[in-house]
Amino acid sequence: MSDSATPFHSIDATTGATVGDPIAVHGLADVESACAAAEGAFDTYRATSREDRAAFLDRIGEEIIALGDVLIETAMRESGLPRARLEGERGRTVGQLKLFATVLRDGAYLDLRIDPALPDRQPLPRPDLRLRKVPVGPVAVFGASNFPLAFSTAGGDTASALAAGCPVVVKGHPAHPHTGALVAGAIARAVEASGLPAGVFGHLVGPGNDLGAALVRDPRIQAVGFTGSRGGGLALLNLAQAREVPIPVYAEMSSINPVVLLPHALAARGAALGTAFVGSLTMGAGQFCTNPGLLLAIEGEGLDAFVEAARTALTDAPAATMLTQGIHAAYSRGAEALAGHNAVETIARGKVGEGVAQGQANFFATTADAFLADAALGHEVFGASSLLVRCRDEVEVMAVLRAAEGQLTATLHMDEADMDFAAKLVPLLERKAGRILANGWPTGVEVAHAMVHGGPFPATSDGRTTSVGSMAIDRFVRPVSYQNLAPVLLPEDLRDGATGAPRLLDGQRA
Amino acid sequence: MSDSATPFHSIDATTGATVGDPIAVHGLADVESACAAAEGAFDTYRATSREDRAAFLDRIGEEIIALGDVLIETAMRESGLPRARLEGERGRTVGQLKLFATVLRDGAYLDLRIDPALPDRQPLPRPDLRLRKVPVGPVAVFGASNFPLAFSTAGGDTASALAAGCPVVVKGHPAHPHTGALVAGAIARAVEASGLPAGVFGHLVGPGNDLGAALVRDPRIQAVGFTGSRGGGLALLNLAQAREVPIPVYAEMSSINPVVLLPHALAARGAALGTAFVGSLTMGAGQFCTNPGLLLAIEGEGLDAFVEAARTALTDAPAATMLTQGIHAAYSRGAEALAGHNAVETIARGKVGEGVAQGQANFFATTADAFLADAALGHEVFGASSLLVRCRDEVEVMAVLRAAEGQLTATLHMDEADMDFAAKLVPLLERKAGRILANGWPTGVEVAHAMVHGGPFPATSDGRTTSVGSMAIDRFVRPVSYQNLAPVLLPEDLRDGATGAPRLLDGQRA
């Protein structure tokens, strides 16, 4: 089971107490055997039909539901997140699996193209050319601390990689080892019930970085999915690029999700926006990748009303249990650095908690000049902390946005009368973010076809893809062209007369 | 125009003589101004309609044709390639531009998706979500020595980046500066005639590496297209990854394009295959990325006949002018290393040439054991050199293929009776190559929808894309999702009732 590493424990996030027996740490020999099994299973797994893989994904969902309430209770204990949130997250996890089953049954992700032979073309004949996307090979997925179900063992990256036909080796997050083990067991039961090789899914757990590093270095791993810190993501990216054969890393790392409060919206409903903002900021102890960490607004009465309402709401906001003591410590350091920054004003701080790892909400403000002068003010503080940049005019708002790093989201709160300013902002935001939203809050990421949960560096390491929504399957495929191959050698989807998946036939959709 | 660098000359590839006046070398100030102009032009250019960009691409093609025979003569002189080849390459270049005009008029590359709002959904409403792909920003394109037209100034990367809506800054290849200047002039005339900002296209030229390095480092550049050597591609990749904001590099670098001669095909027509092989090997002095540099076959009478016919054809093959004296020198070094390798047998060498840079064709053989023992035997020798790996059985053929690096192409010469063996090879080749072909030669890359000219590392630095064919536009776009945006703020293609580009509406193709 393990090499020499010291066992660790599941921790009750609320009390800080250890729970249950020590957990054996996987070692390098386990990485080796998981990767060997994944590689060994790949040819069998990718040869399955799309319908068989769809049924397998549906079965995983059923096995997760069949775990019953013990899954919710375990995740509550290990994450400190409330029941309703985790029940919703379980629904989201199962929903993602179902979505990718739909994607498989549809088949459009294969991007099938057929250019039939033109034997009489002058000066040279055209060969028969047929294209499809194929799975890249075994994929390493790193579980995230902040979504113990939807971005972890059976989360989005696992679902999209399995859908594509890639075996998956998960490095479970050590903040929720019992939750991860339950879900891994559910997947293993689905693998067996579906008659698939066991190597289709592997699960490794351990508290340090060595395990994940060994996984990314393993030559059999062909792509990496990660959601976590900027430092963690960049470390994996560097490892992947230093391999003899570099591989893609899809790391979602860092985003402060700018929210622009436009003048007419602020004038019309500054106070209501301020209250709603605190609701979004403090949800889930602020532990969302899309948490609104940066606000931009032009000075005026509307902004004053916003700030006043936010101050009131935030001052009353209870402290909330954070995922781990380590995350709480990092959050507190980040918030104190802002509180002590000589160009930063503290608007309000929430209630102080009494237990371990209780995160206190924070709302700060600064000027555009100060923000532009110190890049550190643009770095993520993971948790319920946000910084308002007070701007003199539209020009300053745009200068701050231009200086901001790549983001997962950018939000406009606007009224009809703000349209001209908004029209200037949208082209700028398209270059900065993967999702642009109006009159809402960035927390809450719909699992849909048209969702992009991605964005320019450092929001992610690869802004060409998304980690949420059906387009995520594009991460784990690459195109192959077949020229003049006998029909029996072609994949079924590319044979003449195959029905089902859409195809581009001689440039025409069919 | 230039910094302090020494001017260089256009060289007549056949005679080695300098032609015309010295060419002023662009310097760092020119990189700066070209990137500033590209960035300045981006917002205007990407806001053009798809039809306007299609017309612009068509116009570039017309301006290239309007250059007349001086373009062909200049390219002949600078590259040493024959007239028919360059006339064909001009047709291909114009054809690529037309293909991307078609891609723009179709609009499927935008991957439009609309998930309409579900205000009454329980427990939470669904917002209105709309997705399209947007251009990434200014793109740097490196011209290739071996295709002075189709992979250079107005080559595939330029065409697909301009189609996507990205301004392009070309680093012209110093082996054909006059050719590049003519084409750059044609593009500039098309830019002006189309009423576009001049910064949509920039062209830089110089003999060293500093210019290209500065271009890749420039923070305004958002992606890089490159076709050339492994060393050159890896250097650009490292520069791009070391940036404060890393960017994608699409480098096509190195491929030896394994050709498997299956037993029944060899028995039926070994001699004919041997003659045809030499035709493919020596075409264009072997200076194709898809040149058949590695043959695999099982020992037997069929292989003996193949080798004998190839020996005869190759011994008679005339030497051919290579693109540059540098390329010739590298080729000669590579061939001599093989000739002197103690596990390599020289089957035949072509005629020795008399002028400068005359490449002599080479055909070598080795055993599977020797190939597996020395990775250097699997490295590309750019030019008309190929290595036959004599195998004892199917198992050895598969072992050699498994050990081979990533490739642009893999070829099977096979008969009906070879089908069982071929069926074992195809899944293996899908993991190794971007294109699998039967009973043809890998040279000759069709510009089509179903073409993949790409492949796993080190064939390219990013096997998820192609550099030839309509799918190449995917290199230069990324997805953006719009949530609850007012119609007037949405791109036209995403508004209700927009016609033209196909869209996925609530998961249904429309």
Short mmCIF file of C-alpha atoms in Angstrom, two decimals, chain A residues 94-419:
data_model
loop_
_atom_site.label_atom_id
_atom_site.label_comp_id
_atom_site.label_asym_id
_atom_site.label_seq_id
_atom_site.Cartn_x
_atom_site.Cartn_y
_atom_site.Cartn_z
CA VAL A 94 -24.01 13.47 -10.72
CA GLY A 95 -25.35 16.07 -13.16
CA GLN A 96 -21.87 16.49 -14.67
CA LEU A 97 -21.57 12.77 -15.23
CA LYS A 98 -24.99 12.76 -16.91
CA LEU A 99 -24.04 15.74 -19.06
CA PHE A 100 -20.97 13.94 -20.40
CA ALA A 101 -23.09 10.84 -21.03
CA THR A 102 -25.24 13.12 -23.22
CA VAL A 103 -22.14 14.49 -24.90
CA LEU A 104 -21.04 10.93 -25.70
CA ARG A 105 -24.43 9.88 -27.08
CA ASP A 106 -24.40 12.98 -29.29
CA GLY A 107 -20.83 12.53 -30.54
CA ALA A 108 -20.26 16.06 -31.87
CA TYR A 109 -17.10 16.33 -29.74
CA LEU A 110 -15.43 13.85 -32.12
CA ASP A 111 -15.45 16.62 -34.79
CA LEU A 112 -15.90 13.97 -37.51
CA ARG A 113 -14.87 15.15 -40.96
CA ILE A 114 -14.81 13.24 -44.24
CA ASP A 115 -13.30 14.59 -47.45
CA PRO A 116 -14.05 11.86 -49.99
CA ALA A 117 -11.47 10.89 -52.61
CA LEU A 118 -11.48 12.81 -55.88
CA PRO A 119 -9.65 10.34 -58.14
CA ASP A 120 -10.08 12.47 -61.27
CA ARG A 121 -9.01 15.80 -59.80
CA GLN A 122 -6.32 17.65 -61.81
CA PRO A 123 -3.39 18.03 -61.53
CA LEU A 124 -3.42 15.47 -58.68
CA PRO A 125 -6.16 13.24 -57.29
CA ARG A 126 -7.39 13.88 -53.76
CA PRO A 127 -7.09 10.97 -51.35
CA ASP A 128 -9.91 9.88 -49.06
CA LEU A 129 -9.40 11.75 -45.77
CA ARG A 130 -11.31 11.17 -42.56
CA LEU A 131 -10.75 12.84 -39.20
CA ARG A 132 -11.87 12.19 -35.65
CA LYS A 133 -10.64 13.13 -32.21
CA VAL A 134 -9.07 10.38 -30.11
CA PRO A 135 -8.42 10.25 -26.36
CA VAL A 136 -4.92 11.39 -25.35
CA GLY A 137 -4.17 8.57 -22.88
CA PRO A 138 -4.10 8.24 -19.08
CA VAL A 139 -4.94 11.51 -17.28
CA ALA A 140 -3.89 12.67 -13.79
CA VAL A 141 -6.58 14.59 -11.89
CA PHE A 142 -5.87 16.53 -8.69
CA GLY A 143 -8.79 16.84 -6.31
CA ALA A 144 -9.60 20.34 -5.05
CA SER A 145 -10.08 21.22 -1.41
CA ASN A 146 -13.02 23.57 -1.92
CA PHE A 147 -15.32 21.21 -3.82
CA PRO A 148 -14.88 17.81 -2.14
CA LEU A 149 -17.33 16.28 -4.63
CA ALA A 150 -17.73 18.35 -7.81
CA PHE A 151 -14.03 19.17 -8.39
CA SER A 152 -12.52 16.12 -6.73
CA THR A 153 -12.48 12.35 -7.13
CA ALA A 154 -15.50 12.12 -9.44
CA GLY A 155 -15.45 15.79 -10.38
CA GLY A 156 -15.51 17.57 -13.70
CA ASP A 157 -12.03 16.61 -14.90
CA THR A 158 -12.59 12.95 -14.04
CA ALA A 159 -15.96 12.96 -15.81
CA SER A 160 -14.67 14.64 -18.98
CA ALA A 161 -11.52 12.52 -19.16
CA LEU A 162 -13.45 9.28 -18.67
CA ALA A 163 -15.97 10.45 -21.27
CA ALA A 164 -13.16 11.10 -23.76
CA GLY A 165 -11.91 7.53 -23.28
CA CYS A 166 -8.96 8.29 -21.00
CA PRO A 167 -8.22 6.23 -17.86
CA VAL A 168 -7.91 8.52 -14.82
CA VAL A 169 -5.56 8.45 -11.87
CA VAL A 170 -6.83 10.79 -9.15
CA LYS A 171 -4.58 12.33 -6.56
CA GLY A 172 -7.18 12.86 -3.84
CA HIS A 173 -7.03 16.01 -1.76
CA PRO A 174 -5.73 15.22 1.75
CA ALA A 175 -8.30 17.58 3.30
CA HIS A 176 -11.09 15.05 2.61
CA PRO A 177 -9.56 11.56 2.50
CA HIS A 178 -12.63 9.70 3.76
CA THR A 179 -14.91 11.50 1.31
CA GLY A 180 -12.48 10.70 -1.49
CA ALA A 181 -12.28 7.04 -0.50
CA LEU A 182 -16.07 6.71 -0.52
CA VAL A 183 -16.32 8.22 -4.00
CA ALA A 184 -13.38 6.17 -5.28
CA GLY A 185 -15.15 3.06 -4.05
CA ALA A 186 -18.30 4.08 -5.93
CA ILE A 187 -16.31 4.55 -9.15
CA ALA A 188 -14.54 1.23 -8.68
CA ARG A 189 -17.90 -0.50 -8.31
CA ALA A 190 -19.12 1.14 -11.52
CA VAL A 191 -15.94 0.03 -13.30
CA GLU A 192 -16.51 -3.54 -12.22
CA ALA A 193 -20.23 -3.53 -12.92
CA SER A 194 -19.51 -2.19 -16.41
CA GLY A 195 -17.04 -5.00 -17.15
CA LEU A 196 -14.15 -2.57 -17.60
CA PRO A 197 -10.52 -3.18 -16.59
CA ALA A 198 -9.81 -1.96 -13.07
CA GLY A 199 -7.05 0.31 -14.40
CA VAL A 200 -9.64 2.66 -15.90
CA PHE A 201 -9.67 4.41 -12.53
CA GLY A 202 -6.96 4.78 -9.90
CA HIS A 203 -6.96 6.71 -6.64
CA LEU A 204 -3.91 7.84 -4.67
CA VAL A 205 -3.82 9.75 -1.43
CA GLY A 206 -1.17 11.40 0.68
CA PRO A 207 -0.45 14.69 2.40
CA GLY A 208 2.73 15.90 0.67
CA ASN A 209 3.71 17.01 -2.83
CA ASP A 210 5.89 14.03 -3.77
CA LEU A 211 2.99 11.84 -4.80
CA GLY A 212 1.52 14.37 -7.20
CA ALA A 213 4.93 15.23 -8.59
CA ALA A 214 5.66 11.58 -9.32
CA LEU A 215 2.29 11.24 -11.01
CA VAL A 216 2.88 14.20 -13.33
CA ARG A 217 6.37 12.95 -14.15
CA ASP A 218 5.19 9.45 -15.05
CA PRO A 219 5.68 9.01 -18.81
CA ARG A 220 2.36 7.19 -19.16
CA ILE A 221 0.37 10.21 -17.98
CA GLN A 222 -0.66 12.32 -21.01
CA ALA A 223 -2.51 15.28 -19.45
CA VAL A 224 -3.14 16.83 -16.04
CA GLY A 225 -6.23 18.46 -14.53
CA PHE A 226 -5.78 20.59 -11.41
CA THR A 227 -7.79 23.08 -9.37
CA GLY A 228 -5.96 24.81 -6.55
CA SER A 229 -3.43 27.45 -5.71
CA ARG A 230 -1.25 29.42 -8.09
CA GLY A 231 1.89 27.98 -6.54
CA GLY A 232 0.61 24.43 -6.83
CA GLY A 233 -0.53 24.86 -10.40
CA LEU A 234 2.71 26.48 -11.53
CA ALA A 235 4.74 23.72 -9.86
CA LEU A 236 2.82 21.05 -11.80
CA LEU A 237 3.14 23.08 -15.01
CA ASN A 238 6.90 23.26 -14.59
CA LEU A 239 7.13 19.53 -13.91
CA ALA A 240 5.04 18.75 -16.98
CA GLN A 241 7.12 21.00 -19.21
CA ALA A 242 10.40 19.54 -17.96
CA ARG A 243 9.41 15.99 -18.96
CA GLU A 244 11.15 14.35 -21.89
CA VAL A 245 7.75 14.50 -23.55
CA PRO A 246 5.93 17.59 -22.20
CA ILE A 247 2.18 17.26 -21.63
CA PRO A 248 -0.70 19.72 -21.29
CA VAL A 249 -1.62 20.90 -17.78
CA TYR A 250 -5.08 22.33 -17.21
CA ALA A 251 -4.57 24.17 -13.94
CA GLU A 252 -7.18 26.49 -12.57
CA MET A 253 -5.17 28.66 -10.24
CA SER A 254 -6.00 32.21 -9.35
CA SER A 255 -8.73 34.72 -10.02
CA ILE A 256 -10.07 37.80 -8.21
CA ASN A 257 -13.10 38.17 -10.52
CA PRO A 258 -13.46 41.93 -11.01
CA VAL A 259 -16.96 43.34 -10.54
CA VAL A 260 -17.59 46.74 -12.11
CA LEU A 261 -20.38 48.74 -10.51
CA LEU A 262 -21.51 51.14 -13.24
CA PRO A 263 -22.67 54.62 -12.21
CA HIS A 264 -26.38 54.46 -13.07
CA ALA A 265 -26.82 51.06 -11.46
CA LEU A 266 -25.07 52.34 -8.35
CA ALA A 267 -27.23 55.45 -8.27
CA ALA A 268 -30.41 53.42 -8.65
CA ARG A 269 -29.67 50.63 -6.17
CA GLY A 270 -26.31 51.11 -4.49
CA ALA A 271 -27.51 49.89 -1.11
CA ALA A 272 -29.19 46.77 -2.48
CA LEU A 273 -26.07 45.92 -4.45
CA GLY A 274 -23.93 46.35 -1.34
CA THR A 275 -26.02 43.87 0.61
CA ALA A 276 -26.11 41.37 -2.25
CA PHE A 277 -22.35 41.69 -2.69
CA VAL A 278 -21.72 40.59 0.89
CA GLY A 279 -23.97 37.59 0.30
CA SER A 280 -21.83 36.49 -2.66
CA LEU A 281 -18.56 37.31 -0.90
CA THR A 282 -19.28 35.30 2.24
CA MET A 283 -20.99 32.29 0.64
CA GLY A 284 -19.06 29.10 1.44
CA ALA A 285 -16.65 31.15 3.61
CA GLY A 286 -15.59 32.87 0.37
CA GLN A 287 -13.89 29.72 -0.80
CA PHE A 288 -14.91 29.88 -4.45
CA CYS A 289 -12.64 30.36 -7.45
CA THR A 290 -15.21 32.88 -8.65
CA ASN A 291 -15.44 34.84 -5.41
CA PRO A 292 -15.80 38.61 -6.07
CA GLY A 293 -12.38 39.71 -4.82
CA LEU A 294 -12.13 43.01 -6.70
CA LEU A 295 -14.72 45.74 -7.10
CA LEU A 296 -14.37 48.79 -9.32
CA ALA A 297 -16.57 51.86 -9.14
CA ILE A 298 -16.52 55.59 -9.77
CA GLU A 299 -16.79 57.75 -6.65
CA GLY A 300 -20.20 59.23 -5.93
CA GLU A 301 -23.32 58.98 -3.81
CA GLY A 302 -24.26 55.64 -5.28
CA LEU A 303 -20.92 54.17 -4.26
CA ASP A 304 -21.27 55.69 -0.80
CA ALA A 305 -24.61 53.95 -0.39
CA PHE A 306 -23.11 50.69 -1.64
CA VAL A 307 -20.22 50.91 0.80
CA GLU A 308 -22.50 51.77 3.70
CA ALA A 309 -24.81 48.82 3.04
CA ALA A 310 -21.89 46.47 2.54
CA ARG A 311 -20.30 47.70 5.76
CA THR A 312 -23.47 46.99 7.70
CA ALA A 313 -23.98 43.55 6.19
CA LEU A 314 -20.35 42.54 6.52
CA THR A 315 -19.97 43.76 10.09
CA ASP A 316 -22.79 41.39 10.99
CA ALA A 317 -21.44 38.50 8.92
CA PRO A 318 -20.58 35.55 11.15
CA ALA A 319 -17.18 33.94 10.92
CA ALA A 320 -17.28 30.68 8.98
CA THR A 321 -15.32 27.46 9.23
CA MET A 322 -12.73 27.29 6.48
CA LEU A 323 -11.77 24.07 4.72
CA THR A 324 -8.48 23.50 6.51
CA GLN A 325 -6.33 25.18 9.10
CA GLY A 326 -3.72 25.76 6.42
CA ILE A 327 -6.19 27.58 4.17
CA HIS A 328 -7.36 29.62 7.15
CA ALA A 329 -3.81 30.61 8.02
CA ALA A 330 -3.06 31.67 4.45
CA TYR A 331 -6.31 33.63 4.32
CA SER A 332 -5.56 35.42 7.55
CA ARG A 333 -2.07 36.36 6.38
CA GLY A 334 -3.46 37.75 3.11
CA ALA A 335 -6.17 39.73 4.86
CA GLU A 336 -3.80 41.14 7.47
CA ALA A 337 -1.40 42.22 4.72
CA LEU A 338 -4.20 44.21 3.13
CA ALA A 339 -5.35 45.61 6.48
CA GLY A 340 -1.81 46.77 7.18
CA HIS A 341 -1.12 48.16 3.69
CA ASN A 342 -0.64 51.90 3.90
CA ALA A 343 -2.68 52.55 0.73
CA VAL A 344 -5.56 50.36 1.85
CA GLU A 345 -8.54 51.46 3.95
CA THR A 346 -10.44 48.83 5.94
CA ILE A 347 -14.15 49.33 5.25
CA ALA A 348 -15.41 46.56 7.48
CA ARG A 349 -14.47 43.28 9.10
CA GLY A 350 -16.91 40.53 9.96
CA LYS A 351 -17.37 38.82 13.28
CA VAL A 352 -14.46 36.99 14.79
CA GLY A 353 -15.05 33.26 15.25
CA GLU A 354 -14.34 31.14 18.25
CA GLY A 355 -13.48 27.68 16.88
CA VAL A 356 -10.51 26.60 14.82
CA ALA A 357 -10.09 27.87 11.26
CA GLN A 358 -12.89 30.44 11.55
CA GLY A 359 -12.55 32.89 8.67
CA GLN A 360 -13.49 36.51 9.35
CA ALA A 361 -14.93 38.36 6.36
CA ASN A 362 -13.07 41.47 5.15
CA PHE A 363 -13.81 44.40 2.90
CA PHE A 364 -11.07 46.83 1.96
CA ALA A 365 -10.72 49.81 -0.35
CA THR A 366 -7.94 51.54 -2.21
CA THR A 367 -7.45 54.01 -5.04
CA ALA A 368 -6.81 53.32 -8.70
CA ASP A 369 -3.38 54.92 -8.41
CA ALA A 370 -2.44 52.66 -5.51
CA PHE A 371 -3.75 49.56 -7.29
CA LEU A 372 -1.76 50.39 -10.40
CA ALA A 373 1.38 51.04 -8.33
CA ASP A 374 1.41 47.71 -6.45
CA ALA A 375 0.77 44.44 -8.29
CA ALA A 376 0.38 42.66 -4.95
CA LEU A 377 -2.99 44.36 -4.51
CA GLY A 378 -4.20 42.33 -7.50
CA HIS A 379 -3.31 38.93 -6.05
CA GLU A 380 -5.93 36.48 -4.86
CA VAL A 381 -6.68 36.18 -1.14
CA PHE A 382 -8.57 32.87 -1.08
CA GLY A 383 -11.53 33.40 1.24
CA ALA A 384 -14.11 36.08 2.04
CA SER A 385 -11.94 39.14 1.38
CA SER A 386 -12.56 41.77 -1.27
CA LEU A 387 -10.94 45.01 -2.34
CA LEU A 388 -12.82 48.01 -3.71
CA VAL A 389 -10.85 50.22 -6.10
CA ARG A 390 -12.27 53.73 -5.96
CA CYS A 391 -11.91 55.35 -9.39
CA ARG A 392 -12.23 58.97 -10.43
CA ASP A 393 -13.71 58.26 -13.86
CA GLU A 394 -14.24 55.75 -16.65
CA VAL A 395 -10.64 56.11 -17.78
CA GLU A 396 -9.40 54.95 -14.39
CA VAL A 397 -11.80 52.01 -14.35
CA MET A 398 -10.46 50.87 -17.70
CA ALA A 399 -6.84 51.41 -16.66
CA VAL A 400 -7.33 49.17 -13.61
CA LEU A 401 -9.01 46.47 -15.69
CA ARG A 402 -6.23 46.63 -18.28
CA ALA A 403 -3.65 46.18 -15.54
CA ALA A 404 -5.48 43.25 -13.94
CA GLU A 405 -4.30 39.72 -14.61
CA GLY A 406 -6.33 37.08 -16.46
CA GLN A 407 -9.58 36.14 -14.71
CA LEU A 408 -12.21 33.42 -14.64
CA THR A 409 -15.00 35.97 -14.64
CA ALA A 410 -15.74 39.66 -15.00
CA THR A 411 -19.04 41.19 -13.92
CA LEU A 412 -20.94 44.34 -14.82
CA HIS A 413 -23.68 45.75 -12.62
CA MET A 414 -25.42 48.13 -14.98
CA ASP A 415 -28.62 49.84 -16.02
CA GLU A 416 -29.89 50.80 -19.45
CA ALA A 417 -28.25 54.21 -19.06
CA ASP A 418 -24.86 52.55 -18.46
CA MET A 419 -24.92 50.90 -21.89
#
